[in-house]
CSV table of C-alpha atoms in Angstrom, one decimal:
chain,number,residue,atom,x,y,z
X,1,MET,CA,4.4,-37.0,0.2
X,2,VAL,CA,1.6,-38.2,-2.1
X,3,VAL,CA,-1.3,-40.3,-0.7
X,4,ASN,CA,-3.6,-41.6,-3.5
X,5,GLY,CA,-2.3,-38.7,-5.6
X,6,ILE,CA,-2.9,-36.1,-2.8
X,7,SER,CA,-0.1,-34.3,-1.1
X,8,SER,CA,0.3,-34.9,2.7
X,9,SER,CA,3.0,-34.2,5.2
X,10,PHE,CA,3.2,-37.7,6.8
X,11,ILE,CA,1.3,-40.8,7.8
X,12,MET,CA,1.8,-42.1,11.3
X,13,ALA,CA,-0.1,-44.6,13.5
X,14,THR,CA,-2.0,-43.0,16.3
X,15,SER,CA,-1.2,-45.6,18.9
X,16,SER,CA,0.8,-44.6,22.0
X,17,ILE,CA,3.5,-47.1,21.0
X,18,PRO,CA,6.1,-45.4,18.7
X,19,HIS,CA,5.4,-46.4,15.1
X,20,ALA,CA,7.1,-45.7,11.9
X,21,VAL,CA,6.6,-42.6,9.9
X,22,VAL,CA,6.1,-43.5,6.3
X,23,ILE,CA,8.4,-41.4,4.1
X,24,GLY,CA,8.4,-40.6,0.4
X,25,ASP,CA,5.4,-40.8,-1.9
X,26,VAL,CA,2.7,-43.1,-0.5
X,27,TYR,CA,0.2,-45.0,-2.5
X,28,ARG,CA,-2.5,-46.6,-0.3
X,29,VAL,CA,-4.1,-49.9,-1.4
X,30,ASP,CA,-7.6,-50.1,-0.1
X,31,THR,CA,-11.0,-49.8,-1.8
X,32,GLY,CA,-10.2,-46.3,-3.1
X,33,ALA,CA,-7.9,-45.1,-5.8
X,34,TYR,CA,-5.7,-48.2,-5.7
X,35,ALA,CA,-7.6,-51.5,-5.3
X,36,THR,CA,-4.6,-53.7,-5.9
X,37,VAL,CA,-0.9,-53.6,-5.3
X,38,GLU,CA,-0.4,-53.8,-9.0
X,39,ASP,CA,-2.5,-50.7,-9.5
X,40,ALA,CA,-0.3,-48.8,-7.0
X,41,VAL,CA,2.9,-50.0,-8.7
X,42,ALA,CA,1.5,-48.8,-12.1
X,43,ALA,CA,0.8,-45.4,-10.5
X,44,VAL,CA,4.4,-45.2,-9.3
X,45,TYR,CA,5.5,-45.9,-12.8
X,46,THR,CA,3.2,-43.2,-14.2
X,47,ASN,CA,4.6,-40.7,-11.7
X,48,ARG,CA,8.2,-41.7,-11.8
X,49,GLY,CA,8.7,-43.2,-15.2
X,50,THR,CA,12.3,-44.2,-16.0
X,51,ASN,CA,13.8,-41.5,-13.8
X,52,MET,CA,16.1,-42.7,-11.0
X,53,PHE,CA,14.3,-42.4,-7.6
X,54,THR,CA,15.3,-39.3,-5.6
X,55,LYS,CA,13.0,-40.4,-2.7
X,56,PRO,CA,11.4,-43.6,-1.7
X,57,ALA,CA,8.0,-44.7,-2.9
X,58,THR,CA,5.8,-46.7,-0.5
X,59,ILE,CA,2.8,-48.8,-1.3
X,60,LEU,CA,0.8,-49.0,1.9
X,61,VAL,CA,-1.5,-52.1,2.0
X,62,ALA,CA,-4.5,-51.3,4.2
X,63,ILE,CA,-6.7,-54.3,3.3
X,64,SER,CA,-6.5,-56.7,6.3
X,65,ASP,CA,-7.1,-59.9,4.3
X,66,TYR,CA,-5.5,-59.4,0.9
X,67,THR,CA,-6.5,-62.6,-0.9
X,68,ALA,CA,-5.4,-61.8,-4.5
X,69,ALA,CA,-2.1,-63.0,-5.8
X,70,VAL,CA,0.5,-60.2,-6.1
X,71,ASN,CA,2.5,-60.3,-9.3
X,72,ILE,CA,4.9,-57.6,-10.1
X,73,GLY,CA,6.6,-58.4,-13.4
X,74,THR,CA,9.3,-57.2,-15.7
X,75,ASN,CA,6.8,-55.1,-17.6
X,76,LEU,CA,7.6,-52.5,-14.9
X,77,GLY,CA,11.3,-53.2,-14.9
X,78,ALA,CA,12.0,-49.7,-16.2
X,79,LEU,CA,11.3,-48.3,-12.7
X,80,MET,CA,14.6,-47.1,-11.1
X,81,PRO,CA,14.5,-47.4,-7.3
X,82,THR,CA,17.9,-47.2,-5.6
X,83,ALA,CA,19.4,-48.6,-2.4
X,84,SER,CA,18.8,-45.4,-0.5
X,85,ASN,CA,15.4,-44.7,-2.2
X,86,PRO,CA,13.7,-48.0,-2.6
X,87,LEU,CA,10.3,-49.1,-3.7
X,88,ILE,CA,8.6,-50.4,-0.5
X,89,ILE,CA,5.5,-52.5,-0.2
X,90,ARG,CA,4.4,-52.6,3.4
X,91,GLY,CA,1.4,-53.2,5.7
X,92,GLU,CA,-0.3,-50.3,7.3
X,93,SER,CA,0.9,-49.6,10.8
X,94,ASP,CA,-0.9,-51.0,13.8
X,95,LYS,CA,-2.8,-53.5,11.6
X,96,GLU,CA,-2.2,-57.2,10.7
X,97,ILE,CA,-2.1,-57.3,7.0
X,98,VAL,CA,-2.3,-60.8,5.6
X,99,LEU,CA,-1.2,-61.6,2.0
X,100,SER,CA,-2.8,-65.0,1.4
X,101,GLY,CA,-2.6,-65.2,-2.4
X,102,GLY,CA,1.2,-65.3,-2.7
X,103,PHE,CA,3.7,-62.7,-3.7
X,104,ASP,CA,5.8,-62.8,-6.9
X,105,ALA,CA,8.2,-60.0,-7.9
X,106,ARG,CA,10.9,-59.9,-10.5
X,107,GLY,CA,12.9,-57.3,-12.5
X,108,ILE,CA,12.5,-54.2,-10.2
X,109,ASP,CA,15.6,-53.6,-8.3
X,110,HIS,CA,15.6,-52.4,-4.6
X,111,LEU,CA,12.1,-53.7,-3.9
X,112,ARG,CA,11.3,-54.3,-0.3
X,113,LEU,CA,8.4,-56.2,1.2
X,114,ILE,CA,8.0,-55.4,4.9
X,115,ASP,CA,5.6,-55.7,7.8
X,116,VAL,CA,3.0,-58.2,6.4
X,117,ARG,CA,2.0,-61.7,7.2
X,118,LEU,CA,2.5,-64.2,4.4
X,119,HIS,CA,0.1,-67.0,5.0
X,120,ARG,CA,-0.8,-69.7,2.5
X,121,VAL,CA,-2.6,-73.0,2.6
X,122,ALA,CA,-0.5,-74.3,-0.3
X,123,GLY,CA,2.2,-73.0,-2.5
X,124,ASP,CA,5.1,-70.6,-1.9
X,125,CYS,CA,4.5,-67.5,0.2
X,126,ALA,CA,6.8,-65.3,-1.8
X,127,ARG,CA,9.3,-65.3,-4.7
X,128,PHE,CA,11.9,-62.7,-5.7
X,129,GLU,CA,13.7,-63.2,-8.9
X,130,GLY,CA,16.4,-61.1,-10.6
X,131,ILE,CA,16.1,-58.2,-8.2
X,132,THR,CA,19.3,-56.4,-6.9
X,133,GLY,CA,18.7,-55.4,-3.3
X,134,ALA,CA,15.5,-57.4,-2.8
X,135,ALA,CA,14.5,-57.3,0.8
X,136,LEU,CA,12.1,-59.1,3.2
X,137,GLY,CA,11.8,-57.4,6.6
X,138,SER,CA,9.6,-57.9,9.7
X,139,CYS,CA,7.3,-60.4,8.0
X,140,ILE,CA,5.7,-63.6,9.3
X,141,ALA,CA,5.7,-66.5,6.8
X,142,ASN,CA,4.4,-70.1,7.0
X,143,ARG,CA,5.6,-71.5,3.7
X,144,ALA,CA,8.6,-71.1,1.4
X,145,VAL,CA,10.1,-67.8,0.6
X,146,ILE,CA,12.6,-68.0,-2.4
X,147,PHE,CA,15.2,-65.5,-3.6
X,148,THR,CA,16.7,-66.4,-7.0
X,149,ASN,CA,19.5,-64.4,-8.6
X,150,CYS,CA,19.1,-61.5,-6.3
X,151,PRO,CA,22.4,-59.8,-5.6
X,152,ASP,CA,22.6,-58.0,-2.2
X,153,ALA,CA,19.4,-59.6,-1.0
X,154,VAL,CA,18.6,-59.0,2.6
X,155,VAL,CA,16.3,-61.0,5.0
X,156,ILE,CA,16.0,-59.0,8.2
X,157,GLY,CA,13.9,-59.6,11.3
X,158,ASN,CA,11.4,-62.1,10.1
X,159,THR,CA,9.6,-65.1,11.7
X,160,PHE,CA,9.4,-68.2,9.5
X,161,ASP,CA,7.2,-71.0,10.8
X,162,PHE,CA,8.1,-74.1,8.7
X,163,ILE,CA,7.3,-76.7,11.3
X,164,SER,CA,4.1,-77.9,9.7
X,165,SER,CA,4.9,-77.2,6.0
X,166,GLY,CA,8.5,-78.5,6.0
X,167,ALA,CA,9.3,-75.6,3.7
X,168,GLU,CA,12.4,-73.4,3.7
X,169,LEU,CA,13.7,-70.0,3.1
X,170,GLN,CA,15.8,-70.5,0.0
X,171,ILE,CA,18.6,-68.2,-1.1
X,172,LEU,CA,19.6,-69.3,-4.6
X,173,ASP,CA,22.6,-67.9,-6.4
X,174,CYS,CA,22.4,-64.5,-4.6
X,175,THR,CA,25.8,-62.8,-4.1
X,176,ASN,CA,26.3,-60.8,-0.9
X,177,ALA,CA,23.0,-61.9,0.7
X,178,LEU,CA,22.5,-61.0,4.3
X,179,LEU,CA,20.4,-62.8,6.9
X,180,ARG,CA,20.0,-61.2,10.3
X,181,ASN,CA,17.6,-61.4,13.3
X,182,ASN,CA,15.3,-64.1,11.9
X,183,ILE,CA,13.4,-66.7,13.8
X,184,LEU,CA,13.4,-70.0,11.9
X,185,LEU,CA,11.0,-72.7,13.1
X,186,ASN,CA,12.0,-75.8,11.3
X,187,SER,CA,10.6,-79.3,10.7
X,188,GLY,CA,13.3,-80.9,13.0
X,189,SER,CA,15.5,-82.1,10.2
X,190,SER,CA,16.6,-78.8,8.6
X,191,SER,CA,17.8,-75.4,9.7
X,192,GLY,CA,14.8,-73.7,8.0
X,193,TRP,CA,16.8,-72.2,5.2
X,194,SER,CA,19.1,-73.3,2.5
X,195,TYR,CA,21.3,-71.8,-0.3
X,196,SER,CA,23.0,-72.5,-3.5
X,197,GLY,CA,26.0,-70.5,-4.9
X,198,PRO,CA,27.7,-68.0,-2.6
X,199,ALA,CA,27.1,-68.5,1.1
X,200,PRO,CA,25.0,-65.7,2.7
X,201,ASP,CA,26.3,-63.7,5.6
X,202,SER,CA,24.1,-65.0,8.4
X,203,GLY,CA,24.0,-64.3,12.1
X,204,TRP,CA,22.0,-63.2,15.1
X,205,ASN,CA,19.2,-65.7,14.1
X,206,CYS,CA,17.1,-68.0,16.3
X,207,TYR,CA,16.6,-71.7,15.4
X,208,TRP,CA,14.1,-74.1,16.9
X,209,PRO,CA,14.0,-77.0,17.3
X,210,THR,CA,17.7,-77.5,17.4
X,211,ASN,CA,19.1,-80.3,15.1
X,212,GLY,CA,22.2,-81.2,13.3
X,213,ALA,CA,21.4,-79.1,10.3
X,214,VAL,CA,21.3,-75.8,12.3
X,215,PRO,CA,24.5,-73.8,11.3
X,216,THR,CA,27.0,-72.4,13.7
X,217,GLU,CA,26.7,-68.6,13.4
X,218,THR,CA,27.9,-65.5,15.1
X,219,ASN,CA,25.6,-64.7,18.0
X,220,SER,CA,22.8,-66.9,16.8
X,221,ILE,CA,20.8,-69.0,19.3
X,222,SER,CA,19.1,-72.5,19.2
X,223,ALA,CA,16.3,-72.1,21.7
X,224,ASP,CA,12.5,-72.1,21.8
X,225,PRO,CA,11.6,-68.4,21.1
X,226,LEU,CA,8.6,-68.7,23.5
X,227,PHE,CA,5.7,-67.0,21.7
X,228,ASP,CA,2.7,-65.6,23.5
X,229,MET,CA,0.2,-66.8,20.9
X,230,ALA,CA,-2.7,-66.0,23.1
X,231,THR,CA,-2.0,-62.3,22.7
X,232,TYR,CA,-0.8,-62.0,19.1
X,233,ALA,CA,0.4,-64.6,16.6
X,234,TYR,CA,4.2,-65.2,17.1
X,235,ALA,CA,4.6,-62.3,19.5
X,236,PRO,CA,7.4,-63.0,22.0
X,237,ALA,CA,6.5,-63.7,25.6
X,238,SER,CA,8.2,-61.6,28.3
X,239,ASN,CA,10.8,-64.3,28.9
X,240,SER,CA,11.6,-65.0,25.2
X,241,PRO,CA,15.3,-65.3,24.4
X,242,ALA,CA,14.6,-63.4,21.2
X,243,ILE,CA,14.0,-60.1,23.1
X,244,GLN,CA,16.8,-57.6,22.5
X,245,THR,CA,19.3,-60.2,21.3
X,246,GLY,CA,19.5,-59.0,17.6
X,247,SER,CA,21.8,-56.7,15.8
X,248,PRO,CA,20.6,-53.4,14.2
X,249,VAL,CA,20.7,-53.2,10.4
X,250,SER,CA,20.7,-49.8,8.8
X,251,GLY,CA,17.5,-49.0,6.9
X,252,PHE,CA,15.4,-51.7,8.7
X,253,ASN,CA,14.2,-49.9,11.8
X,254,THR,CA,10.6,-51.0,12.0
X,255,ALA,CA,9.0,-54.3,13.2
X,256,TYR,CA,5.8,-56.0,12.5
X,257,ARG,CA,2.7,-53.7,12.6
X,258,GLY,CA,5.0,-50.7,12.1
X,259,VAL,CA,6.5,-50.6,15.6
X,260,LEU,CA,9.9,-48.9,15.8
X,261,ARG,CA,12.8,-51.2,16.6
X,262,ASN,CA,15.2,-50.8,19.4
X,263,GLY,CA,18.1,-49.0,17.7
X,264,ILE,CA,20.8,-50.7,19.7
X,265,ARG,CA,19.5,-54.2,20.5
X,266,PRO,CA,16.5,-55.1,18.4
X,267,CYS,CA,14.5,-58.3,19.0
X,268,ILE,CA,15.0,-61.3,16.8
X,269,GLY,CA,11.9,-62.1,14.7
X,270,ALA,CA,9.1,-60.0,13.2
X,271,TRP,CA,7.9,-58.5,16.5
X,272,GLU,CA,9.5,-55.9,18.7
X,273,TYR,CA,8.8,-56.4,22.4
């Protein structure tokens, strides 16, 4: 593993709660070697070039309030992550990492954004365009998240709060898209997500409030997810119907703040109870 260019055996949170071990080469975004996500992606390119990835590369964001806009463009499209060895951008374990400037990525296949809070006052939270295997996992978002022309896109274990913004998760012309284990809080007149083109494979999601636009899905629920907002934002209360009612998805075994998921019956939403 490489952390800011230095070899290391692993990175693991020290909390007594089981947390994820970050695998592959790690590039830590803080006030040190990599001050921005773009700096870290450029370093991945310097180290990997146009060679197909033989292990994952993880950009570990350690700045709690990351206010700069993240823009990962096609100028780095020569990077060659794979489905089994992706390029991962994630929040540091046991911290709340907030990306408040927006996230825009295009042209790098098998790019995953996981374990961050996407919170904006205005504008879209995140956009993925032209990325095979684009993934959003264990994130919390308050405004629109949009996937456009992203074959095999996956949206796994997120919490979307669109009640105030009236925004939606949008899956636009994405073949073989997969939606699992998401909480979608909607404005009361939509389901919280929409699509154009091929219909995504969706199930094991939680919708609230219920309304006529909420789809009928395998093992999904229409019920108040019952958050314990006094403890952590959007964390489930002990009687939440989202607890252990999801379905495991291979390769997505960590929840918000890096906590390991239940491997048999994970929670729906970003948090694991």
